[in-house]
Coordinates of C-alpha atoms and ligand atoms in Angstrom, one line a residue:
M7 CA -14.0 116.8 151.9
F8 CA -17.7 116.6 152.8
T9 CA -17.9 113.1 151.3
L10 CA -14.8 111.9 153.1
I11 CA -16.5 113.0 156.4
T12 CA -19.6 111.2 155.3
I13 CA -17.6 108.0 154.7
A14 CA -15.8 108.3 158.0
A15 CA -19.0 108.9 159.9
A16 CA -20.7 106.0 158.1
I17 CA -17.9 103.7 159.1
L18 CA -17.8 104.9 162.7
G19 CA -21.6 104.5 162.8
A20 CA -21.4 101.0 161.5
T21 CA -18.7 100.1 164.0
A22 CA -20.8 101.4 166.9
Q23 CA -23.8 99.5 165.5
S24 CA -21.9 96.2 165.3
T25 CA -20.6 96.7 168.9
T26 CA -24.1 97.3 170.1
L27 CA -25.3 94.1 168.2
D28 CA -22.4 92.1 169.7
I29 CA -23.3 93.3 173.2
Q30 CA -26.9 92.4 172.6
A31 CA -25.9 89.0 171.5
I32 CA -24.0 88.4 174.8
Q33 CA -27.0 89.7 176.7
A34 CA -29.4 87.4 174.8
N35 CA -27.0 84.4 175.5
F36 CA -27.0 85.3 179.2
Q37 CA -30.8 85.1 179.3
N38 CA -30.9 82.1 177.1
A39 CA -28.5 80.2 179.4
L40 CA -30.5 81.5 182.4
I41 CA -27.5 83.3 183.8
V42 CA -30.0 86.1 183.9
P43 CA -32.1 85.9 186.1
N44 CA -30.8 82.9 188.0
L45 CA -27.3 84.2 188.8
L46 CA -27.6 87.9 187.9
P47 CA -30.9 89.8 188.4
S48 CA -30.0 91.8 185.3
F49 CA -27.1 92.3 182.9
D50 CA -26.8 95.7 181.1
P51 CA -23.1 96.0 180.1
S52 CA -21.6 99.3 178.8
A53 CA -18.7 97.6 177.0
L54 CA -18.1 94.6 174.7
I55 CA -15.7 92.1 176.1
A56 CA -13.4 89.9 174.0
L57 CA -12.0 86.8 175.9
D58 CA -9.0 85.2 174.3
F59 CA -7.4 81.9 175.2
S60 CA -4.0 81.1 173.7
T61 CA -5.3 77.7 172.8
V62 CA -8.4 78.6 170.8
G63 CA -8.3 82.4 170.2
Q64 CA -11.3 84.6 170.8
I65 CA -14.4 82.7 172.1
S66 CA -18.0 83.3 171.4
P67 CA -20.7 83.5 174.1
G68 CA -21.3 80.1 175.7
Q69 CA -18.6 78.3 173.6
N70 CA -18.1 74.7 174.6
L71 CA -14.5 74.3 175.5
T72 CA -12.4 71.4 176.9
Q73 CA -10.5 71.6 180.2
D74 CA -7.2 71.7 178.3
Q75 CA -8.4 74.6 176.2
V76 CA -9.3 76.7 179.3
K77 CA -6.2 75.9 181.3
P78 CA -4.2 79.0 180.4
T79 CA -5.3 82.4 181.8
P80 CA -7.3 84.2 179.1
S81 CA -6.5 87.7 178.0
I82 CA -9.3 90.3 177.9
T83 CA -10.0 93.4 175.9
L84 CA -12.9 95.9 176.1
V85 CA -14.6 98.1 173.5
P86 CA -17.0 100.8 174.9
A87 CA -20.6 100.4 173.6
N88 CA -20.4 103.9 172.0
S89 CA -18.4 107.1 172.2
S90 CA -20.5 108.5 175.1
V91 CA -19.4 105.7 177.4
T92 CA -16.5 106.5 179.7
L93 CA -15.1 103.3 181.2
P94 CA -14.1 103.2 184.9
K95 CA -10.4 103.3 185.9
N96 CA -10.5 100.4 188.4
F97 CA -12.3 97.1 188.1
T98 CA -12.8 93.9 189.9
L99 CA -12.5 90.9 187.6
T100 CA -14.0 87.5 188.5
M101 CA -14.9 84.2 187.1
V102 CA -17.5 81.9 188.8
D103 CA -18.9 78.5 188.1
A104 CA -22.7 79.0 187.8
G105 CA -23.0 75.2 187.3
P106 CA -25.3 73.6 184.7
V107 CA -28.6 75.3 183.8
G108 CA -31.0 74.8 186.7
T109 CA -28.4 75.1 189.5
D110 CA -29.7 76.8 192.7
E111 CA -27.6 79.9 192.7
S112 CA -28.6 80.8 196.3
Q113 CA -26.1 78.1 197.4
G114 CA -23.2 80.2 196.1
Q115 CA -20.7 79.8 193.3
T116 CA -17.2 78.4 193.0
R117 CA -14.8 81.3 192.6
H118 CA -12.3 80.5 189.9
W119 CA -10.8 84.0 189.6
L120 CA -10.9 87.2 191.7
V121 CA -8.7 90.2 191.1
N122 CA -9.2 93.6 192.6
G123 CA -7.8 96.9 191.2
V124 CA -7.7 95.7 187.6
S125 CA -7.0 98.6 185.1
L126 CA -7.1 99.2 181.4
T127 CA -4.2 99.9 179.0
G128 CA -4.1 100.8 175.3
S129 CA -6.3 102.9 173.0
A130 CA -9.6 104.2 174.1
S131 CA -11.5 102.3 171.5
N132 CA -10.0 98.9 172.4
Q133 CA -8.5 98.6 175.8
S134 CA -6.6 95.6 177.3
V135 CA -7.5 94.5 180.8
S136 CA -4.3 94.6 182.8
T137 CA -3.6 93.0 186.2
T138 CA -0.3 94.8 186.6
G139 CA -0.4 96.4 190.1
A140 CA -3.7 94.7 190.8
T141 CA -4.5 92.5 193.9
P142 CA -5.0 88.9 192.8
I143 CA -7.2 87.4 195.6
T144 CA -7.8 84.1 193.9
D145 CA -5.5 83.4 190.9
Y146 CA -7.1 82.1 187.7
A147 CA -8.0 78.4 188.2
G148 CA -9.1 76.7 184.9
P149 CA -12.5 75.0 185.0
A150 CA -12.5 71.4 186.1
P151 CA -16.2 70.4 186.6
P152 CA -16.9 66.9 188.2
A153 CA -17.3 64.1 185.7
G154 CA -20.9 63.5 184.6
S155 CA -22.2 66.7 186.2
G156 CA -23.3 68.3 182.9
P157 CA -22.3 71.4 181.0
H158 CA -21.1 74.0 183.6
R159 CA -21.5 77.7 182.8
Y160 CA -18.4 79.8 183.7
V161 CA -19.2 83.5 183.9
I162 CA -16.5 86.1 183.6
L163 CA -17.5 89.6 184.8
L164 CA -15.8 93.0 185.2
F165 CA -17.4 95.1 187.9
E166 CA -16.6 98.8 188.3
Q167 CA -14.5 99.1 191.5
P168 CA -15.1 102.5 193.2
A169 CA -12.7 104.1 195.6
S170 CA -15.1 103.2 198.4
F171 CA -14.7 99.4 197.7
T172 CA -14.0 97.5 200.9
P173 CA -13.5 93.7 200.5
P174 CA -14.6 91.3 203.2
A175 CA -11.7 90.3 205.5
N176 CA -11.6 86.7 204.3
L177 CA -11.4 87.8 200.6
S178 CA -8.9 90.6 200.9
Q179 CA -5.5 88.7 200.7
P180 CA -3.7 87.3 197.7
N181 CA -3.4 83.5 197.4
T182 CA -6.9 82.9 198.7
P183 CA -7.7 79.4 197.4
V184 CA -10.7 78.5 195.2
S185 CA -13.8 78.1 197.3
V186 CA -17.5 78.6 197.2
F187 CA -18.7 82.2 197.8
D188 CA -21.9 84.2 197.1
L189 CA -21.1 86.4 194.1
N190 CA -24.0 88.8 194.6
A191 CA -23.4 89.1 198.4
Y192 CA -19.7 89.8 197.7
A193 CA -20.5 92.5 195.2
K194 CA -23.1 94.2 197.4
D195 CA -21.2 93.9 200.7
S196 CA -17.9 95.2 199.3
G197 CA -19.5 98.1 197.5
L198 CA -18.7 97.1 193.9
G199 CA -20.3 99.2 191.2
P200 CA -22.2 98.0 188.1
I201 CA -21.1 95.2 185.8
V202 CA -19.3 96.9 182.9
A203 CA -18.8 93.8 180.7
G204 CA -19.3 90.0 180.9
M205 CA -19.0 86.8 179.0
Y206 CA -19.5 83.1 179.6
L207 CA -18.2 79.8 178.4
T208 CA -19.2 76.1 178.9
V209 CA -17.1 73.2 180.0
Q210 CA -18.3 69.6 180.3
N211 CA -16.5 66.7 181.8
G212 CA -17.6 63.4 180.3
D213 CA -21.2 62.4 179.4
T214 CA -23.9 64.0 181.3
T215 CA -26.2 62.1 183.6
A216 CA -27.9 65.4 184.7
S217 CA -31.5 65.9 183.4
L218 CA -31.3 69.7 183.3
S219 CA -33.2 71.7 180.7
P220 CA -31.1 72.7 177.7
T221 CA -31.2 76.3 176.4
S222 CA -32.6 77.4 173.1
A223 CA -31.2 79.4 170.2
V224 CA -30.5 83.1 170.0
I225 CA -31.7 84.5 166.8
T226 CA -29.6 87.7 166.2
S227 CA -32.1 89.1 163.7
T228 CA -34.5 89.5 166.6
L229 CA -32.1 91.7 168.6
P230 CA -33.0 95.4 168.7
A231 CA -29.8 96.6 167.0
A232 CA -30.4 94.3 164.1
H233 CA -33.7 96.1 163.5
S234 CA -32.3 99.6 163.7
T235 CA -29.7 98.9 161.0
G236 CA -32.4 98.8 158.4
S237 CA -30.0 96.4 156.6
S238 CA -31.4 93.3 155.0
S239 CA -28.2 91.5 155.8
A240 CA -29.4 91.6 159.4
S241 CA -32.6 89.6 158.9
G242 CA -32.9 85.9 158.9
T243 CA -29.4 85.3 160.2
K244 CA -29.4 82.7 162.9
S245 CA -26.4 83.0 165.2
G246 CA -27.2 80.2 167.5
S247 CA -28.4 76.6 167.8
P248 CA -30.3 74.8 170.5
S249 CA -27.6 74.5 173.1
P250 CA -25.2 76.9 174.8
S251 CA -22.2 75.3 173.2
T252 CA -23.5 75.4 169.6
T253 CA -24.9 78.9 170.2
A254 CA -21.3 79.8 170.7
S255 CA -19.7 78.2 167.7
A256 CA -22.4 79.7 165.5
A257 CA -21.4 83.3 166.4
S258 CA -19.2 83.6 163.3
P259 CA -22.2 84.3 161.0
L260 CA -22.7 87.4 163.3
V261 CA -19.2 88.5 162.6
V262 CA -19.6 87.9 158.9
M263 CA -22.9 89.8 159.0
N264 CA -21.3 92.8 160.7
T265 CA -18.6 92.8 158.1
V266 CA -21.1 92.6 155.3
F267 CA -23.0 95.5 156.9
T268 CA -19.8 97.6 157.3
F269 CA -18.9 97.1 153.6
T270 CA -22.5 97.8 152.5
V271 CA -22.3 101.2 154.2
F272 CA -18.8 101.8 152.9
G273 CA -20.0 100.9 149.4
L274 CA -23.0 103.3 149.6
A275 CA -20.7 106.1 150.8
L276 CA -18.4 105.4 147.8
F277 CA -21.4 105.4 145.5
I278 CA -22.4 108.9 146.7
L279 CA -18.8 110.0 146.2
L280 CA -18.8 108.9 142.6
Ligands
NAG310 C1 -24.2 104.2 174.8 O1 -24.2 103.0 175.5 C2 -24.8 103.1 176.7 C3 -24.5 101.7 177.4 O2 -24.9 100.6 176.7 C4 -26.2 103.4 176.6 O3 -26.8 103.4 177.9 C5 -26.4 104.7 175.9 O4 -27.8 104.9 175.7 C6 -25.7 104.7 174.6 N1 -25.7 106.0 174.0 C7 -25.9 106.3 172.7 C8 -25.9 107.7 172.3 O5 -26.1 105.3 171.9
NAG311 C1 -9.4 94.4 170.5 O1 -8.3 94.2 169.7 C2 -7.7 92.9 169.7 C3 -6.5 92.9 168.9 O2 -6.7 93.5 167.6 C4 -8.8 91.9 169.2 O3 -8.2 90.6 169.3 C5 -10.0 92.0 170.1 O4 -11.0 91.2 169.6 C6 -10.5 93.4 170.2 N1 -11.5 93.5 171.3 C7 -12.8 93.6 171.0 C8 -13.7 93.6 172.2 O5 -13.3 93.7 169.9
NAG312 C1 -18.8 69.9 174.9 O1 -17.5 69.4 175.0 C2 -17.4 68.2 175.7 C3 -15.9 67.8 175.7 O2 -15.2 68.8 176.4 C4 -18.2 67.1 175.1 O3 -18.2 65.9 175.9 C5 -19.7 67.5 175.0 O4 -20.4 66.6 174.3 C6 -19.8 68.8 174.3 N1 -21.1 69.3 174.3 C7 -21.8 69.7 173.2 C8 -23.2 70.1 173.4 O5 -21.2 69.8 172.1
NAG313 C1 -7.7 100.8 192.5 O1 -7.6 99.5 193.1 C2 -6.5 99.3 193.9 C3 -6.4 97.9 194.3 O2 -7.6 97.5 194.8 C4 -6.4 100.3 195.0 O3 -5.3 100.2 195.8 C5 -6.5 101.7 194.5 O4 -6.6 102.7 195.5 C6 -7.8 101.9 193.6 N1 -7.7 103.2 193.0 C7 -8.9 103.9 192.9 C8 -8.7 105.2 192.2 O5 -9.9 103.6 193.4
NAG314 C1 -16.2 84.8 204.6 O1 -16.9 85.0 205.8 C2 -18.3 85.1 205.6 C3 -18.9 85.6 206.9 O2 -18.2 85.1 208.0 C4 -18.8 83.7 205.2 O3 -20.2 83.7 205.1 C5 -18.1 83.3 203.9 O4 -18.5 82.0 203.6 C6 -16.6 83.4 204.0 N1 -16.1 83.3 202.6 C7 -15.1 82.6 202.3 C8 -14.7 82.6 200.9 O5 -14.4 82.0 203.1

C-alpha cells in the first residue's frame, strides 16, 4: 500500500516536473525570439498550453509553418503548472503578428484573433479551451505575411478576463475585421488580468530580404527545472537550434527526455517495491 502511494506520488511528481520544464522551455523561446521584452515586458505563465492544428498536430514553440498549415483554426488545451494553480473561469484569447525579430512593437500588432469570454471544459488536469458562448470580436484569420518580409512571429495568448473587464467601444462587437491594434494598451485599458498561458509559431512567405538578427538556441538542460530533477537524462540535451523555426522542430528531444525521466522514476519506485 505504502509502496503504491510512493509510486503514484513519484509519477505525479514527475508529471508536474515535466510540465514545469515544458513551460520553462516556452518562456526561454519567448526570450530567445525577443517576444520578451520587445512585445511583452514579462511572461510568467501559470499553465502549459498545447496548440493543435488539424494539418500538423501539436506544435512546438516557434515552429516554422506554412500558410496552408495554419489556415484552420487551432484547438487549444491547458495543463496547470502544478496542483496549487487554480485556473480562471473566463479568458480573453488573442493571436497577434509580432512581425520578424527586430520589429518596433510600439507601432502596434496586427490582430489575427480576439475572443472574449473564453472558458475551459474537461478534466482539471487537461482542459480544452472552449469558445462556446464566448464573444468572437475578430474571428481567427490564418497568418499571411507579405512576401519577402521575413519570418513573422505569431503569438497566441490567454489572458485572465476578470468580471470588471470592459472592452474599448471599437473592439467590443463580433465581426470586427483584422486590423492593427496595440496589444498592451488593449490589455491595460480593458482591465485584463495576467497572461495565463502563451505560445508562438513562425510563418514566412518566400525568401527573406530582411536583414534582421536571427535568434539563438534554447538549451533545455540550462532551464531551472532541468537542474532540480537531479536526473542525468536532463543534462546535455539540446532542444533547439539557431533559429526560431528549428528551435521548434527540435522540441521532440524534450518530450523524449521527459518520458525517459518519468520511466526512470517509475523504474526506481518499482525497484523499491521489489
Ligand atoms: C505552481 O506554479 C505557479 C505558477 O507557475 C508557481 O508560482 C508556484 O510557485 C508553483 N507552486 C509550487 C508548489 O510548485
Ligand atoms: C491535453 O490532452 C490532449 C489529448 O490527449 C493532448 O493532445 C494535449 O497535448 C494535452 N495538453 C497539454 C497541454 O499537454
Ligand atoms: C520556413 O518555412 C518557409 C516556407 O513556409 C521557408 O521558406 C523558410 O525557409 C523556412 N525557414 C526556415 C528557417 O526553415
Ligand atoms: C465571462 O465573459 C463573458 C463574455 O465576455 C461575460 O458575458 C461574462 O459575464 C463573464 N463572466 C464572468 C464571471 O466574468
Ligand atoms: C480604437 O480607438 C482607439 C482610440 O480612438 C484607437 O487608438 C484605435 O486605433 C482603435 N482601434 C481599432 C482596432 O480600430
